[in-house]
Amino acid sequence: MSRRAAAALGDGWHVGVVAAVAEETGVLLNVLGVGQGRRFHTGRMAVPSGVTYLVVTPDGTASFDVLVRRYAPAVVVFVGGGGDVAITHEPRGPVRDAVGAFFTAAGEPAPLPGFGGAPSFHVMRGVPGPPPFAPARAPRAWAVVRGDTANAAQALRYLIPYLRSRL
């Protein structure tokens, strides 16, 4: 049985997360509740539509290529990078629909509580555009959650239930 099938028990890895700043991978793991691994960090999150299987990796072409090849997540999300928190996504498909549902439910800009008692912040919608990687290595679907790593990870944490129901 392949690693993907063994770990995800059925419908595979749902969300692959790439830290925009490799040194802040620990922040992502903490906010998403994913345990520490060697190179790839795996975990799961219970959401209303079922369990979401997550795999997190630091930034880098090699990490991204292995993530897509080994785990084949349904969606890859790049998280962090500073600035205001904004969600950018593919022009069409399940991620666009999930982002639309998220903003319909939360408002736009969406006010979210900070993680672990940090101040609240707002999340805006970014303009859909080309993928942030070479098309030859494209995952099935993608999004970018730009912003302070902790706030961006918190925004992803709130977005995941909308993603999961569409994968």
Short mmCIF file of C-alpha atoms in Angstrom, two decimals:
data_model
loop_
_atom_site.label_atom_id
_atom_site.label_comp_id
_atom_site.label_asym_id
_atom_site.label_seq_id
_atom_site.Cartn_x
_atom_site.Cartn_y
_atom_site.Cartn_z
CA MET A 1 0.00 0.00 0.00
CA SER A 2 1.38 3.44 -0.87
CA ARG A 3 2.21 6.02 1.77
CA ARG A 4 -0.62 8.20 0.43
CA ALA A 5 -3.23 5.47 0.71
CA ALA A 6 -1.99 4.23 4.08
CA ALA A 7 -1.94 7.65 5.67
CA ALA A 8 -5.15 9.07 4.28
CA LEU A 9 -7.34 5.96 4.48
CA GLY A 10 -9.48 6.41 1.42
CA ASP A 11 -9.73 9.69 -0.38
CA GLY A 12 -6.12 10.86 -0.05
CA TRP A 13 -4.40 13.92 1.32
CA HIS A 14 -6.69 16.92 1.16
CA VAL A 15 -4.56 19.98 1.86
CA GLY A 16 -0.83 20.41 1.35
CA VAL A 17 0.55 23.51 3.04
CA VAL A 18 3.81 25.20 2.05
CA ALA A 19 5.30 27.72 4.48
CA ALA A 20 6.35 30.87 2.59
CA VAL A 21 9.06 31.42 5.22
CA ALA A 22 10.72 28.10 6.08
CA GLU A 23 11.77 29.29 9.54
CA GLU A 24 8.10 29.87 10.41
CA THR A 25 6.92 26.33 9.67
CA GLY A 26 6.57 25.77 13.44
CA VAL A 27 4.01 28.59 13.61
CA LEU A 28 1.91 26.86 10.94
CA LEU A 29 2.13 23.53 12.76
CA ASN A 30 1.03 25.15 16.02
CA VAL A 31 -1.96 27.00 14.55
CA LEU A 32 -3.12 24.02 12.47
CA GLY A 33 -2.50 21.51 15.27
CA VAL A 34 -0.18 19.38 13.15
CA GLY A 35 2.56 17.35 14.82
CA GLN A 36 6.27 17.74 14.16
CA GLY A 37 7.75 15.39 11.55
CA ARG A 38 11.16 15.11 9.94
CA ARG A 39 10.69 16.89 6.62
CA PHE A 40 6.95 16.62 6.07
CA HIS A 41 4.57 17.16 8.96
CA THR A 42 1.25 15.34 8.76
CA GLY A 43 -1.96 15.61 10.72
CA ARG A 44 -5.70 15.78 10.45
CA MET A 45 -8.43 18.20 11.36
CA ALA A 46 -12.06 17.36 12.10
CA VAL A 47 -14.47 19.55 10.14
CA PRO A 48 -18.26 19.34 9.64
CA SER A 49 -17.88 17.49 6.31
CA GLY A 50 -15.46 14.90 7.73
CA VAL A 51 -11.77 14.62 8.47
CA THR A 52 -9.27 16.74 6.56
CA TYR A 53 -5.81 15.23 6.13
CA LEU A 54 -3.02 17.85 6.10
CA VAL A 55 0.64 17.75 5.16
CA VAL A 56 2.89 20.76 5.88
CA THR A 57 6.34 21.48 4.45
CA PRO A 58 8.79 24.39 4.50
CA ASP A 59 9.25 26.44 1.34
CA GLY A 60 11.59 25.31 -1.40
CA THR A 61 11.33 23.83 -4.86
CA ALA A 62 12.51 20.41 -3.70
CA SER A 63 9.95 20.31 -0.85
CA PHE A 64 7.14 21.43 -3.15
CA ASP A 65 8.02 18.85 -5.83
CA VAL A 66 8.18 16.02 -3.30
CA LEU A 67 4.94 17.18 -1.65
CA VAL A 68 3.05 17.06 -4.95
CA ARG A 69 4.68 13.81 -6.11
CA ARG A 70 4.53 11.85 -2.82
CA TYR A 71 1.31 13.08 -1.22
CA ALA A 72 -0.67 14.40 -4.24
CA PRO A 73 -2.86 16.69 -2.09
CA ALA A 74 -6.12 17.84 -3.64
CA VAL A 75 -5.11 21.46 -2.98
CA VAL A 76 -1.79 23.11 -2.16
CA VAL A 77 -1.86 26.31 -0.12
CA PHE A 78 1.13 28.64 0.20
CA VAL A 79 0.94 30.42 3.58
CA GLY A 80 2.70 33.49 4.95
CA GLY A 81 4.89 36.13 3.43
CA GLY A 82 3.96 39.25 5.40
CA GLY A 83 1.57 42.09 4.75
CA ASP A 84 -2.19 42.16 5.13
CA VAL A 85 -3.96 38.81 5.13
CA ALA A 86 -5.38 38.08 1.69
CA ILE A 87 -6.53 34.87 0.00
CA THR A 88 -5.63 34.48 -3.67
CA HIS A 89 -6.85 31.46 -5.58
CA GLU A 90 -7.13 29.76 -8.92
CA PRO A 91 -9.53 31.50 -11.36
CA ARG A 92 -12.05 28.62 -11.33
CA GLY A 93 -12.72 25.38 -9.54
CA PRO A 94 -13.29 24.11 -6.01
CA VAL A 95 -10.92 26.55 -4.28
CA ARG A 96 -12.59 29.56 -5.88
CA ASP A 97 -15.96 28.19 -4.76
CA ALA A 98 -14.66 27.53 -1.23
CA VAL A 99 -13.21 31.04 -0.94
CA GLY A 100 -16.51 32.50 -2.17
CA ALA A 101 -18.48 30.51 0.42
CA PHE A 102 -16.02 31.54 3.16
CA PHE A 103 -16.48 35.25 2.39
CA THR A 104 -20.25 34.86 2.00
CA ALA A 105 -20.41 33.38 5.51
CA ALA A 106 -17.83 35.62 7.19
CA GLY A 107 -18.29 38.91 5.34
CA GLU A 108 -15.74 40.83 3.32
CA PRO A 109 -13.26 41.70 4.63
CA ALA A 110 -13.70 38.80 7.04
CA PRO A 111 -12.94 39.56 10.70
CA LEU A 112 -11.18 36.66 12.42
CA PRO A 113 -9.90 36.21 15.97
CA GLY A 114 -6.15 36.02 16.37
CA PHE A 115 -4.68 32.67 17.37
CA GLY A 116 -4.09 32.04 21.07
CA GLY A 117 -5.42 35.41 22.25
CA ALA A 118 -3.61 37.50 19.63
CA PRO A 119 -5.49 40.55 18.33
CA SER A 120 -8.19 40.01 15.72
CA PHE A 121 -7.47 40.81 12.08
CA HIS A 122 -9.24 41.06 8.73
CA VAL A 123 -8.91 38.80 5.70
CA MET A 124 -9.43 40.14 2.18
CA ARG A 125 -9.92 38.41 -1.13
CA GLY A 126 -6.96 38.57 -3.50
CA VAL A 127 -7.31 38.75 -7.26
CA PRO A 128 -7.35 35.31 -8.92
CA GLY A 129 -4.28 34.78 -11.02
CA PRO A 130 -1.66 32.41 -12.35
CA PRO A 131 -0.28 29.73 -10.02
CA PRO A 132 2.75 30.66 -7.88
CA PHE A 133 4.80 27.76 -9.31
CA ALA A 134 5.78 26.27 -12.67
CA PRO A 135 2.73 24.81 -14.48
CA ALA A 136 4.60 21.52 -15.08
CA ARG A 137 4.50 20.91 -11.31
CA ALA A 138 0.95 22.11 -10.82
CA PRO A 139 -1.17 20.46 -8.12
CA ARG A 140 -4.84 19.83 -8.84
CA ALA A 141 -5.89 23.08 -7.10
CA TRP A 142 -4.12 25.90 -5.25
CA ALA A 143 -4.46 29.00 -3.08
CA VAL A 144 -2.14 31.53 -1.46
CA VAL A 145 -2.89 32.97 1.99
CA ARG A 146 -0.52 35.90 2.27
CA GLY A 147 0.11 37.74 5.52
CA ASP A 148 1.83 37.43 8.88
CA THR A 149 2.38 33.67 9.23
CA ALA A 150 0.28 33.25 12.39
CA ASN A 151 -2.64 35.25 10.97
CA ALA A 152 -2.36 33.60 7.56
CA ALA A 153 -2.37 30.15 9.20
CA GLN A 154 -5.38 31.15 11.29
CA ALA A 155 -7.19 32.27 8.12
CA LEU A 156 -6.37 28.90 6.51
CA ARG A 157 -7.68 27.14 9.61
CA TYR A 158 -11.03 28.88 9.11
CA LEU A 159 -10.98 28.26 5.33
CA ILE A 160 -10.28 24.50 5.52
CA PRO A 161 -13.88 23.45 6.31
CA TYR A 162 -15.02 25.26 3.15
CA LEU A 163 -12.25 23.62 1.13
CA ARG A 164 -12.91 20.13 2.50
CA SER A 165 -16.58 20.13 1.55
CA ARG A 166 -15.62 20.82 -2.09
CA LEU A 167 -12.77 18.32 -2.55
#
